[in-house]
Each structure stands twice: as structure tokens, then as C-alpha cells.
Amino acid sequence: MALEHAILVSLLEKPGSGYELARRFERSIGYFWTATHQQIYRVLKRMESDGWVDVREVPQQGRPDKKEYSVADLGRAALSEWLHQPIEPESVRHDLAVKIRGAAFDDPAALIREVERHRQVHTERLAHYLAGEVRDFTGPQALSATAAGRPDAGRELQHVVLRGGVAYERMTLAWLDDVLATLYRLTPRADPGPP
Amino acid sequence: MALEHAILVSLLEKPGSGYELARRFERSIGYFWTATHQQIYRVLKRMESDGWVDVREVPQQGRPDKKEYSVADLGRAALSEWLHQPIEPESVRHDLAVKIRGAAFDDPAALIREVERHRQVHTERLAHYLAGEVRDFTGPQALSATAAGRPDAGRELQHVVLRGGVAYERMTLAWLDDVLATLYRLTPRADPGPP
DNA sequence: AGGGCCATGTAATAGGTTACATGATTGC
DNA sequence: GCAATCATGTAACCTATTACATGGCCCT
């Protein structure tokens, strides 16, 4: 539903090809929205025929040519309209929680490895976000913006979204520790795994 | 993909009709999974024809008859198999984050009301979760289970999932405050709204 | 020679949402 | 009389995932 709008935002931040958008959705935008290249190409085509984006063929050397998309006036208007409409606060959809409650009817100890694996992934994501924060939101640029007294809205807003990702990963890690402690309590024989 | 499995878990916890499942998905199970009654009826029908669940017609007085579903052996086996298979740690999908980054190309102040509305909803959810925690996981039952030395796995696992919901709502509230503070900083004229 | 990255797409299927449809009972 | 709750469903549509498909360049 909001994939179109996520694409508009990304293209406003920087025009690019479908492939580049797919990469961004794996990285920064993927912090809060995911999409595969198939989806992106399909939606881009519809957006193009609706006049929301403009296309420009860019010939390249040593690489296949690409189509660079940028936001057209109609797209900007569509985004603006969406921004002014209220959206439903969304609920989480967490497979792992289903598994945890399901473990009551199976072997809770069998879940330990799985939860540890998830914990590992979230540790890596947190490190990745924090590295991005240091790279993009600390140092001279941040200082000069503050010193000038007029903060850069785009940067500030990107930063607060990133802080949301950091908070989410930290919360998740703490919760997964809670889950692991609970699972250990239910299966006192299991060792706390390898170091 | 996991809707079937969420239904299996819910029916193992307590057999019930499609309607009752839909209600549970609005309440407790809805903390980590959502589904509408149309979806549930469709999936239940498939599960029935696959032999995952058994049906029993229950005549009622003053109410329409209902079909009470319970988990069959094949369903239990399917759940067990799913539990032992790894799943991908999922990413968030947050419309609001798209809006926040999009606000850089529109009026950031216009977002304040929307964020405050979300904050309100999450405050209510947190209160609802905490009330459920007090109702179901404090008092004599909890104490007796601990005293007996052998904790009830089902209760413990339900509780840790609920604690996850609480942690999620608390984290979200703190983040929304951060978002609001950022939006106020970007639009110094705007008053911090009505009390 | 093989793997990975850049770059674009089609086709089939699964999953989810929205709208429509019915009908009895209970409470205000 | 009207709205809400209980109870079940169909149909159309939109969205998302998975698998398949192509092809050149660069590096080891």
C-alpha cells in the first residue's frame, strides 16, 4: 500500500534505477520497509504510466544501461496527499511469538537454538545501524548544522527514523534474552550453549 | 504462511469456532498476529480438508449454531514440523517511518497531530497489555506454580510473549516522544498541542 | 572457468483486504 | 426501532513471494 509512497520518498531523496531502489530497500529504507526487485519494477511501471515518475535512459560503460527514475509533479502531489491522510497504527506480526507459544505443545528446549540465531541476527543489525549512525550523523556536518541554528530537516528526520531502528533492535535483544531465560528455566538440563 | 500455525496454537490452547478465533485474533493473539474472519474461515476450511483439524457442530440456544474446531493428529504433526524448521528473523514494516522521512518534502508540522494520535493508540495498547498481565499472571496461581517448583510451561511462555508486547509498546512510546521532539525542533512556532 | 555484481524483466502462485450477503437475539 | 453481538460465508481485487530467464563485465 505504501510501497509507492516509500519509492517516492526514496526517489525524492535521490533519483535512481529500479535496481538501485532494490538495493536501498535492502539497506537504509529496509530498516522500516522491505521490497524485492520484482515488486519494485512492477510498481515503478505503474507509477510511470500514472505519471508519478519520469524516466531517463542512462547509457553506461561496462554496465547495462539503466533507467533513472525521478519524481514528477503528480507523484509529489500524490505523496503530499498521502502524508496528510491518517494511517492506522500498525500491529506487529511476529512468527517467533507464535513459535514460542506453540512450544508449550512441543519441546521448549528445541526452540533455544532458533532464538539464539535470531538474537545473533538482531545483534548484527544493531551494529549495522550504529555504524550507519556514526558514519552519517556525527562529526562536522552535524555540528555545522547545529551551529548555523537552522537544522537540516531531511537529515534530522532520517536520523530520528534510524534511532527508531536502533531502539527496536535494542528492545528486541533484551526481549530475546528474556525469552532465553524463560526457556532455560523450563528446561533446567539444557546448557546455556557454546560460548 | 504462519496463519495456519497461529490457528493451530490457538486451538491447542482452547478449541473454538471461526468466530471465536477471529475474536482472539483481535485480542490476545492479535498482539503478534492479525487476521480477519474471512481469512480465518477460508484457512479453517482448507485445514479441515487437509485433516489438520476436526469439526464438531455445536447447537446453541438463542444463538446461531457454531462449528467447534479442534486440532487433529495431522495438525499437531504439521505444527511440530514447522516449529523445528528455522524461520527468517523478520523486519519491521512501518508506514509511519515512511511518512516521517517523507515529511522532509512537505510540512513537518502537519505530521505532529498524526504522531500524537499514534502515541495515544500505543498508550492504550500498553495499558491493555498491563491490565492483562495483572489479571492473568499475578496473584495466587503464579505463586503456587512457583512454590510447586515445576512451572507451567504454557503460562510461562504466554507470559514472556506478553512481556514482549509490553516492551514493544514502551519502546514505541519512547520513540514517538523522540519523533515529536524532533518535529517541534524543526517547527519552533508550533505549540505542543492541547493538554 | 566460475562466482558475483549490475540491470531488467515475466509468470505462477500464495496471501491478504474490502465489499457484499444473511439472519437471529439482546439491550437501549 | 436501531445498534451491537453472535455466527457463517462468497466474490473480486490487490499485494507479495517464488521461481524462472537473460546477458555482459570484472575479478580471482
Tab-separated table of C-alpha atoms (C1' of nucleotides) in Angstrom:
chain	number	residue	atom	x	y	z
A	1	MET	CA	0.000	0.000	0.000
A	2	ALA	CA	2.667	2.395	0.933
A	3	LEU	CA	5.285	0.845	-1.320
A	4	GLU	CA	4.573	3.513	-3.911
A	5	HIS	CA	4.993	6.180	-1.284
A	6	ALA	CA	8.179	4.652	0.052
A	7	ILE	CA	9.530	4.680	-3.508
A	8	LEU	CA	8.514	8.317	-3.939
A	9	VAL	CA	10.327	9.282	-0.750
A	10	SER	CA	13.421	7.378	-1.798
A	11	LEU	CA	13.419	8.937	-5.267
A	12	LEU	CA	12.964	12.406	-3.789
A	13	GLU	CA	15.968	11.805	-1.571
A	14	LYS	CA	17.872	10.701	-4.670
A	15	PRO	CA	16.738	9.643	-8.177
A	16	GLY	CA	17.785	6.178	-9.266
A	17	SER	CA	17.030	3.000	-11.189
A	18	GLY	CA	14.819	0.114	-10.136
A	19	TYR	CA	17.917	-1.866	-9.296
A	20	GLU	CA	19.294	0.926	-7.129
A	21	LEU	CA	15.952	1.221	-5.344
A	22	ALA	CA	16.028	-2.510	-4.645
A	23	ARG	CA	19.491	-2.092	-3.084
A	24	ARG	CA	18.306	0.795	-0.945
A	25	PHE	CA	15.385	-1.300	0.205
A	26	GLU	CA	17.906	-3.886	1.344
A	27	ARG	CA	19.849	-1.253	3.256
A	28	SER	CA	18.638	2.034	4.716
A	29	ILE	CA	14.973	2.038	3.678
A	30	GLY	CA	14.856	-1.632	4.572
A	31	TYR	CA	15.072	-0.580	8.213
A	32	PHE	CA	11.344	0.018	8.055
A	33	TRP	CA	10.172	-1.328	4.714
A	34	THR	CA	11.125	-4.277	2.552
A	35	ALA	CA	10.551	-4.943	-1.131
A	36	THR	CA	12.067	-7.211	-3.748
A	37	HIS	CA	13.188	-6.065	-7.162
A	38	GLN	CA	10.260	-7.786	-8.876
A	39	GLN	CA	7.830	-5.798	-6.819
A	40	ILE	CA	9.703	-2.569	-7.388
A	41	TYR	CA	9.853	-2.986	-11.175
A	42	ARG	CA	6.137	-3.704	-11.320
A	43	VAL	CA	5.184	-0.743	-9.181
A	44	LEU	CA	7.596	1.584	-10.988
A	45	LYS	CA	5.949	0.664	-14.275
A	46	ARG	CA	2.533	1.516	-12.900
A	47	MET	CA	3.808	4.744	-11.394
A	48	GLU	CA	5.313	5.673	-14.734
A	49	SER	CA	2.073	5.085	-16.610
A	50	ASP	CA	0.245	7.090	-13.935
A	51	GLY	CA	2.650	9.963	-14.487
A	52	TRP	CA	4.003	9.878	-10.942
A	53	VAL	CA	7.617	9.458	-12.077
A	54	ASP	CA	9.727	10.465	-15.069
A	55	VAL	CA	12.209	8.108	-16.716
A	56	ARG	CA	15.514	8.885	-18.327
A	57	GLU	CA	17.581	6.258	-20.160
A	58	VAL	CA	21.144	6.463	-18.930
A	59	PRO	CA	23.751	4.709	-21.122
A	60	GLN	CA	26.651	3.303	-19.131
A	61	GLN	CA	30.081	1.978	-19.950
A	62	GLY	CA	30.944	-1.537	-18.899
A	63	ARG	CA	27.470	-1.970	-17.471
A	64	PRO	CA	23.978	-2.426	-18.815
A	65	ASP	CA	22.117	0.795	-19.462
A	66	LYS	CA	19.754	1.830	-16.746
A	67	LYS	CA	16.516	3.743	-16.443
A	68	GLU	CA	16.823	6.541	-13.971
A	69	TYR	CA	13.548	7.448	-12.335
A	70	SER	CA	12.732	10.763	-10.708
A	71	VAL	CA	9.575	12.086	-9.105
A	72	ALA	CA	7.176	14.061	-11.321
A	73	ASP	CA	4.769	16.746	-10.112
A	74	LEU	CA	1.897	14.275	-9.993
A	75	GLY	CA	3.959	11.986	-7.800
A	76	ARG	CA	4.839	14.776	-5.444
A	77	ALA	CA	1.156	15.665	-5.175
A	78	ALA	CA	0.212	12.032	-4.539
A	79	LEU	CA	2.803	11.801	-1.779
A	80	SER	CA	1.612	15.029	-0.225
A	81	GLU	CA	-1.969	13.812	-0.228
A	82	TRP	CA	-0.969	10.545	1.418
A	83	LEU	CA	1.070	12.386	4.032
A	84	HIS	CA	-1.971	14.393	5.058
A	85	GLN	CA	-4.198	11.350	5.405
A	86	PRO	CA	-4.223	9.457	8.700
A	87	ILE	CA	-2.959	5.872	8.718
A	88	GLU	CA	-3.724	3.042	11.099
A	89	PRO	CA	-1.130	2.439	13.804
A	90	GLU	CA	0.025	-0.979	12.745
A	91	SER	CA	0.392	-4.120	14.768
A	92	VAL	CA	3.389	-6.360	14.809
A	93	ARG	CA	3.357	-9.702	13.094
A	94	HIS	CA	5.827	-11.909	14.801
A	95	ASP	CA	6.265	-15.524	13.705
A	96	LEU	CA	8.635	-16.110	16.570
A	97	ALA	CA	5.944	-15.283	19.128
A	98	VAL	CA	3.698	-17.907	17.513
A	99	LYS	CA	6.523	-20.392	17.819
A	100	ILE	CA	7.109	-19.524	21.453
A	101	ARG	CA	3.501	-20.088	22.403
A	102	GLY	CA	3.471	-23.218	20.232
A	103	ALA	CA	6.481	-24.581	22.132
A	104	ALA	CA	4.121	-25.315	25.043
A	105	PHE	CA	2.800	-28.206	22.930
A	106	ASP	CA	6.201	-29.413	21.808
A	107	ASP	CA	9.704	-29.328	23.249
A	108	PRO	CA	10.597	-25.848	24.568
A	109	ALA	CA	14.299	-26.750	24.567
A	110	ALA	CA	14.209	-27.219	20.786
A	111	LEU	CA	13.494	-23.503	20.436
A	112	ILE	CA	16.672	-22.380	22.166
A	113	ARG	CA	18.874	-22.648	19.098
A	114	GLU	CA	16.342	-20.793	16.994
A	115	VAL	CA	16.041	-17.936	19.469
A	116	GLU	CA	19.821	-17.710	19.728
A	117	ARG	CA	20.047	-17.477	15.958
A	118	HIS	CA	17.538	-14.626	15.928
A	119	ARG	CA	19.472	-12.949	18.698
A	120	GLN	CA	22.597	-13.121	16.559
A	121	VAL	CA	20.845	-11.536	13.557
A	122	HIS	CA	19.485	-8.694	15.675
A	123	THR	CA	22.907	-8.095	17.213
A	124	GLU	CA	24.310	-7.686	13.722
A	125	ARG	CA	21.518	-5.374	12.656
A	126	LEU	CA	22.052	-3.181	15.684
A	127	ALA	CA	25.785	-2.969	14.950
A	128	HIS	CA	24.992	-2.086	11.337
A	129	TYR	CA	22.573	0.687	12.355
A	130	LEU	CA	25.011	2.103	14.885
A	131	ALA	CA	27.803	2.115	12.313
A	132	GLY	CA	25.494	3.973	9.927
A	133	GLU	CA	24.636	6.458	12.638
A	134	VAL	CA	28.276	7.192	13.354
A	135	ARG	CA	29.024	7.458	9.623
A	136	ASP	CA	26.103	9.716	8.687
A	137	PHE	CA	25.050	11.600	11.774
A	138	THR	CA	28.112	12.512	13.776
A	139	GLY	CA	31.024	14.804	13.149
A	140	PRO	CA	31.430	18.168	11.405
A	141	GLN	CA	28.229	18.189	9.326
A	142	ALA	CA	26.046	17.667	12.359
A	143	LEU	CA	27.919	20.353	14.277
A	144	SER	CA	27.825	22.929	11.495
A	145	ALA	CA	24.088	22.372	11.024
A	146	THR	CA	23.504	22.969	14.719
A	147	ALA	CA	25.849	25.958	14.785
A	148	ALA	CA	24.002	27.583	11.889
A	149	GLY	CA	20.872	27.490	14.047
A	150	ARG	CA	18.751	26.147	11.187
A	151	PRO	CA	18.769	22.350	11.265
A	152	ASP	CA	18.519	20.336	8.039
A	153	ALA	CA	15.022	18.807	8.209
A	154	GLY	CA	15.833	15.880	5.926
A	155	ARG	CA	18.851	14.833	7.971
A	156	GLU	CA	17.058	15.248	11.274
A	157	LEU	CA	14.114	13.152	10.089
A	158	GLN	CA	16.335	10.417	8.656
A	159	HIS	CA	18.203	10.368	11.943
A	160	VAL	CA	15.099	10.011	14.094
A	161	VAL	CA	13.933	7.098	11.937
A	162	LEU	CA	17.320	5.460	12.349
A	163	ARG	CA	17.116	5.991	16.109
A	164	GLY	CA	13.803	4.132	15.918
A	165	GLY	CA	15.557	1.204	14.278
A	166	VAL	CA	18.227	1.235	16.981
A	167	ALA	CA	15.589	1.340	19.725
A	168	TYR	CA	13.717	-1.526	18.086
A	169	GLU	CA	16.802	-3.741	17.889
A	170	ARG	CA	17.828	-2.977	21.465
A	171	MET	CA	14.330	-3.767	22.731
A	172	THR	CA	14.253	-6.974	20.692
A	173	LEU	CA	17.618	-8.109	22.035
A	174	ALA	CA	16.514	-7.531	25.618
A	175	TRP	CA	13.303	-9.424	24.977
A	176	LEU	CA	15.114	-12.343	23.328
A	177	ASP	CA	17.300	-12.574	26.441
A	178	ASP	CA	14.117	-12.719	28.485
A	179	VAL	CA	12.801	-15.471	26.196
A	180	LEU	CA	16.034	-17.441	26.522
A	181	ALA	CA	15.995	-17.123	30.312
A	182	THR	CA	12.423	-18.396	30.317
A	183	LEU	CA	13.278	-21.341	28.085
A	184	TYR	CA	16.259	-22.278	30.287
A	185	ARG	CA	14.055	-22.120	33.359
A	186	LEU	CA	11.621	-24.543	31.687
A	187	THR	CA	14.372	-26.984	30.679
A	188	PRO	CA	16.899	-26.970	33.532
A	189	ARG	CA	19.064	-29.639	31.914
A	190	ALA	CA	19.952	-27.635	28.822
A	191	ASP	CA	23.353	-25.941	28.968
A	192	PRO	CA	23.490	-22.269	28.038
A	193	GLY	CA	25.040	-23.310	24.707
A	194	PRO	CA	28.581	-22.821	23.387
A	195	PRO	CA	30.492	-19.595	24.180
B	1	MET	CA	2.363	-18.576	5.961
B	2	ALA	CA	2.134	-18.868	9.669
B	3	LEU	CA	-1.570	-18.091	9.929
B	4	GLU	CA	-2.322	-21.800	9.878
B	5	HIS	CA	0.196	-22.355	12.611
B	6	ALA	CA	-1.122	-19.478	14.691
B	7	ILE	CA	-4.585	-21.029	14.408
B	8	LEU	CA	-3.221	-24.419	15.458
B	9	VAL	CA	-1.598	-22.907	18.545
B	10	SER	CA	-4.765	-21.054	19.457
B	11	LEU	CA	-6.913	-24.170	19.022
B	12	LEU	CA	-4.490	-26.216	21.109
B	13	GLU	CA	-4.752	-23.633	23.859
B	14	LYS	CA	-8.544	-23.878	23.558
B	15	PRO	CA	-10.817	-25.319	20.847
B	16	GLY	CA	-13.312	-22.897	19.336
B	17	SER	CA	-15.263	-21.667	16.320
B	18	GLY	CA	-14.044	-19.489	13.472
B	19	TYR	CA	-15.819	-16.568	15.041
B	20	GLU	CA	-14.148	-17.145	18.388
B	21	LEU	CA	-10.767	-17.395	16.693
B	22	ALA	CA	-11.411	-14.085	14.964
B	23	ARG	CA	-12.119	-12.512	18.368
B	24	ARG	CA	-8.941	-13.957	19.831
B	25	PHE	CA	-7.001	-12.570	16.893
B	26	GLU	CA	-8.399	-9.162	17.815
B	27	ARG	CA	-7.276	-9.611	21.389
B	28	SER	CA	-4.507	-11.755	22.821
B	29	ILE	CA	-3.145	-13.414	19.692
B	30	GLY	CA	-3.516	-10.086	17.929
B	31	TYR	CA	-0.577	-8.852	19.998
B	32	PHE	CA	1.653	-10.541	17.471
B	33	TRP	CA	-0.570	-11.636	14.607
B	34	THR	CA	-3.658	-10.226	12.932
B	35	ALA	CA	-6.295	-11.901	10.786
B	36	THR	CA	-9.837	-11.108	9.745
B	37	HIS	CA	-12.718	-13.545	9.965
B	38	GLN	CA	-12.829	-14.007	6.180
B	39	GLN	CA	-9.256	-15.147	6.182
B	40	ILE	CA	-9.791	-17.431	9.142
B	41	TYR	CA	-12.847	-19.128	7.643
B	42	ARG	CA	-11.018	-19.726	4.394
B	43	VAL	CA	-7.945	-21.173	6.090
B	44	LEU	CA	-10.016	-23.274	8.520
B	45	LYS	CA	-11.810	-24.846	5.561
B	46	ARG	CA	-8.521	-25.772	3.953
B	47	MET	CA	-7.162	-27.091	7.219
B	48	GLU	CA	-10.280	-29.201	7.637
B	49	SER	CA	-9.982	-30.722	4.180
B	50	ASP	CA	-6.300	-31.393	4.878
B	51	GLY	CA	-7.260	-33.225	8.053
B	52	TRP	CA	-5.401	-30.807	10.331
B	53	VAL	CA	-8.493	-30.038	12.413
B	54	ASP	CA	-11.674	-31.822	13.458
B	55	VAL	CA	-15.070	-30.132	13.433
B	56	ARG	CA	-17.992	-30.625	15.758
B	57	GLU	CA	-21.384	-28.953	15.225
B	58	VAL	CA	-22.475	-27.380	18.483
B	59	PRO	CA	-26.182	-26.448	18.686
B	60	GLN	CA	-26.816	-23.376	20.813
B	61	GLN	CA	-29.858	-21.720	22.340
B	62	GLY	CA	-30.655	-18.150	21.407
B	63	ARG	CA	-27.623	-18.075	19.162
B	64	PRO	CA	-26.715	-19.495	15.793
B	65	ASP	CA	-25.150	-22.933	15.927
B	66	LYS	CA	-21.405	-22.967	15.706
B	67	LYS	CA	-18.710	-25.268	14.414
B	68	GLU	CA	-16.178	-26.029	17.076
B	69	TYR	CA	-12.760	-26.819	15.707
B	70	SER	CA	-10.071	-28.773	17.488
B	71	VAL	CA	-6.607	-29.884	16.416
B	72	ALA	CA	-6.278	-33.349	14.859
B	73	ASP	CA	-3.148	-35.506	14.971
B	74	LEU	CA	-2.128	-34.385	11.486
B	75	GLY	CA	-2.378	-30.769	12.603
B	76	ARG	CA	-0.270	-31.411	15.658
B	77	ALA	CA	2.348	-33.065	13.448
B	78	ALA	CA	2.281	-30.135	10.998
B	79	LEU	CA	2.779	-27.674	13.855
B	80	SER	CA	5.620	-29.730	15.273
B	81	GLU	CA	7.328	-29.844	11.904
B	82	TRP	CA	7.012	-26.071	11.496
B	83	LEU	CA	8.344	-25.492	14.997
B	84	HIS	CA	11.500	-27.416	14.180
B	85	GLN	CA	12.143	-25.503	10.966
B	86	PRO	CA	14.083	-22.236	11.138
B	87	ILE	CA	12.300	-19.013	10.163
B	88	GLU	CA	13.711	-15.732	8.940
B	89	PRO	CA	14.052	-13.020	11.596
B	90	GLU	CA	11.572	-10.544	10.240
B	91	SER	CA	11.953	-6.864	9.577
B	92	VAL	CA	9.559	-4.179	10.634
B	93	ARG	CA	7.283	-2.510	8.150
B	94	HIS	CA	6.446	0.887	9.428
B	95	ASP	CA	4.285	3.229	7.383
B	96	LEU	CA	4.881	5.965	9.907
B	97	ALA	CA	8.619	5.892	9.274
B	98	VAL	CA	7.946	6.415	5.558
B	99	LYS	CA	5.774	9.379	6.456
B	100	ILE	CA	8.432	10.838	8.720
B	101	ARG	CA	11.091	10.718	6.033
B	102	GLY	CA	8.530	11.973	3.527
B	103	ALA	CA	7.813	14.985	5.746
B	104	ALA	CA	11.162	16.420	4.646
B	105	PHE	CA	9.483	17.148	1.286
B	106	ASP	CA	6.297	18.504	2.791
B	107	ASP	CA	5.356	20.272	6.009
B	108	PRO	CA	6.871	18.525	9.065
B	109	ALA	CA	4.442	20.345	11.366
B	110	ALA	CA	1.498	18.644	9.649
B	111	LEU	CA	2.749	15.314	10.985
B	112	ILE	CA	2.544	16.297	14.643
B	113	ARG	CA	-1.159	15.514	15.020
B	114	GLU	CA	-0.703	12.150	13.329
B	115	VAL	CA	2.199	11.162	15.563
B	116	GLU	CA	0.262	12.260	18.649
B	117	ARG	CA	-2.656	10.086	17.548
B	118	HIS	CA	-0.351	7.075	17.183
B	119	ARG	CA	1.104	7.856	20.592
B	120	GLN	CA	-2.384	7.750	22.058
B	121	VAL	CA	-3.158	4.361	20.481
B	122	HIS	CA	0.088	2.864	21.764
B	123	THR	CA	-0.569	4.254	25.244
B	124	GLU	CA	-3.912	2.455	25.247
B	125	ARG	CA	-2.393	-0.769	23.983
B	126	LEU	CA	0.229	-0.682	26.694
B	127	ALA	CA	-2.434	-0.149	29.363
B	128	HIS	CA	-4.422	-3.030	27.896
B	129	TYR	CA	-1.425	-5.369	27.954
B	130	LEU	CA	-0.511	-4.378	31.509
B	131	ALA	CA	-4.085	-4.952	32.670
B	132	GLY	CA	-3.985	-8.402	31.056
B	133	GLU	CA	-0.686	-9.126	32.759
B	134	VAL	CA	-2.071	-8.240	36.179
B	135	ARG	CA	-5.236	-10.262	35.502
B	136	ASP	CA	-3.562	-13.400	34.182
B	137	PHE	CA	-0.032	-13.500	35.542
B	138	THR	CA	-0.039	-12.208	39.070
B	139	GLY	CA	-1.521	-13.460	42.304
B	140	PRO	CA	-2.067	-16.907	43.801
B	141	GLN	CA	-1.804	-19.018	40.637
B	142	ALA	CA	1.607	-17.632	39.800
B	143	LEU	CA	2.803	-18.134	43.375
B	144	SER	CA	1.537	-21.696	43.677
B	145	ALA	CA	3.160	-22.655	40.385
B	146	THR	CA	6.484	-21.305	41.601
B	147	ALA	CA	6.086	-22.908	45.010
B	148	ALA	CA	5.476	-26.311	43.449
B	149	GLY	CA	8.893	-25.990	41.829
B	150	ARG	CA	7.568	-27.142	38.456
B	151	PRO	CA	6.468	-24.128	36.439
B	152	ASP	CA	3.576	-24.353	33.960
B	153	ALA	CA	5.285	-24.106	30.554
B	154	GLY	CA	2.194	-22.808	28.751
B	155	ARG	CA	1.664	-19.962	31.206
B	156	GLU	CA	5.329	-19.040	31.293
B	157	LEU	CA	5.522	-18.914	27.513
B	158	GLN	CA	2.339	-16.879	27.172
B	159	HIS	CA	3.712	-14.504	29.761
B	160	VAL	CA	7.035	-13.976	28.019
B	161	VAL	CA	5.218	-13.210	24.764
B	162	LEU	CA	3.059	-10.679	26.584
B	163	ARG	CA	6.175	-9.127	28.108
B	164	GLY	CA	7.408	-8.771	24.535
B	165	GLY	CA	4.275	-6.823	23.663
B	166	VAL	CA	4.771	-4.591	26.696
B	167	ALA	CA	8.406	-3.975	25.781
B	168	TYR	CA	7.411	-3.174	22.205
B	169	GLU	CA	4.803	-0.623	23.261
B	170	ARG	CA	7.136	1.038	25.763
B	171	MET	CA	9.892	1.292	23.171
B	172	THR	CA	7.442	2.680	20.615
B	173	LEU	CA	6.149	5.316	23.040
B	174	ALA	CA	9.672	6.460	23.854
B	175	TRP	CA	10.476	6.647	20.159
B	176	LEU	CA	7.322	8.594	19.336
B	177	ASP	CA	8.331	11.112	22.015
B	178	ASP	CA	11.691	11.378	20.294
B	179	VAL	CA	9.897	11.912	16.961
B	180	LEU	CA	7.678	14.607	18.457
B	181	ALA	CA	10.642	16.386	19.998
B	182	THR	CA	12.353	16.332	16.605
B	183	LEU	CA	9.289	17.691	14.827
B	184	TYR	CA	8.934	20.508	17.393
B	185	ARG	CA	12.587	21.393	16.950
B	186	LEU	CA	12.026	21.659	13.185
B	187	THR	CA	8.930	23.850	13.551
B	188	PRO	CA	9.603	26.141	16.507
B	189	ARG	CA	6.321	28.042	16.066
B	190	ALA	CA	4.049	25.087	16.683
B	191	ASP	CA	2.663	24.831	20.207
B	192	PRO	CA	2.930	21.475	21.960
B	193	GLY	CA	-0.790	20.955	21.261
B	194	PRO	CA	-3.778	20.980	23.625
B	195	PRO	CA	-3.463	19.442	27.129
C	1	DA	C1'	36.395	-21.323	-15.580
C	2	DG	C1'	33.347	-19.707	-12.021
C	3	DG	C1'	31.201	-16.541	-8.997
C	4	DG	C1'	29.468	-12.124	-8.050
C	5	DC	C1'	27.610	-7.731	-9.325
C	6	DC	C1'	24.795	-4.773	-12.460
C	7	DA	C1'	20.429	-4.495	-14.759
C	8	DT	C1'	15.934	-5.800	-16.388
C	9	DG	C1'	12.033	-8.391	-16.644
C	10	DT	C1'	7.832	-12.485	-16.952
C	11	DA	C1'	4.731	-16.000	-14.888
C	12	DA	C1'	2.571	-18.577	-11.421
C	13	DT	C1'	1.022	-18.873	-7.031
C	14	DA	C1'	0.006	-17.639	-2.319
C	15	DG	C1'	-1.690	-14.465	0.956
C	16	DG	C1'	-4.474	-10.646	2.465
C	17	DT	C1'	-8.056	-6.881	2.156
C	18	DT	C1'	-12.548	-4.952	1.006
C	19	DA	C1'	-17.117	-5.261	-0.117
C	20	DC	C1'	-21.233	-7.782	-0.110
C	21	DA	C1'	-24.657	-11.001	1.999
C	22	DT	C1'	-27.706	-13.209	5.560
C	23	DG	C1'	-30.207	-13.770	9.850
C	24	DA	C1'	-31.392	-14.350	14.798
C	25	DT	C1'	-31.028	-12.354	19.594
C	26	DT	C1'	-30.186	-8.952	23.169
C	27	DG	C1'	-30.185	-4.439	25.134
C	28	DC	C1'	-31.187	0.686	24.959
D	1	DG	C1'	-36.940	0.986	16.111
D	2	DC	C1'	-31.765	0.685	15.993
D	3	DA	C1'	-27.372	-0.858	17.080
D	4	DA	C1'	-24.476	-4.403	18.685
D	5	DT	C1'	-23.138	-9.187	19.187
D	6	DC	C1'	-23.041	-13.920	17.535
D	7	DA	C1'	-22.246	-16.738	13.568
D	8	DT	C1'	-21.154	-18.007	8.842
D	9	DG	C1'	-19.851	-17.360	4.407
D	10	DT	C1'	-18.828	-15.679	-1.181
D	11	DA	C1'	-16.515	-12.810	-4.722
D	12	DA	C1'	-13.444	-9.559	-6.507
D	13	DC	C1'	-9.420	-7.480	-6.111
D	14	DC	C1'	-4.866	-6.108	-4.734
D	15	DT	C1'	-0.254	-7.294	-2.931
D	16	DA	C1'	3.611	-10.091	-2.267
D	17	DT	C1'	6.533	-14.102	-2.851
D	18	DT	C1'	8.942	-17.579	-5.528
D	19	DA	C1'	10.776	-19.363	-9.489
D	20	DC	C1'	12.461	-18.710	-13.972
D	21	DA	C1'	15.040	-16.063	-17.561
D	22	DT	C1'	18.759	-13.272	-19.869
D	23	DG	C1'	23.321	-11.290	-20.539
D	24	DG	C1'	27.653	-8.699	-20.138
D	25	DC	C1'	31.514	-7.186	-17.173
D	26	DC	C1'	35.061	-7.797	-13.541
D	27	DC	C1'	37.922	-10.259	-10.504
D	28	DT	C1'	40.343	-14.356	-8.825
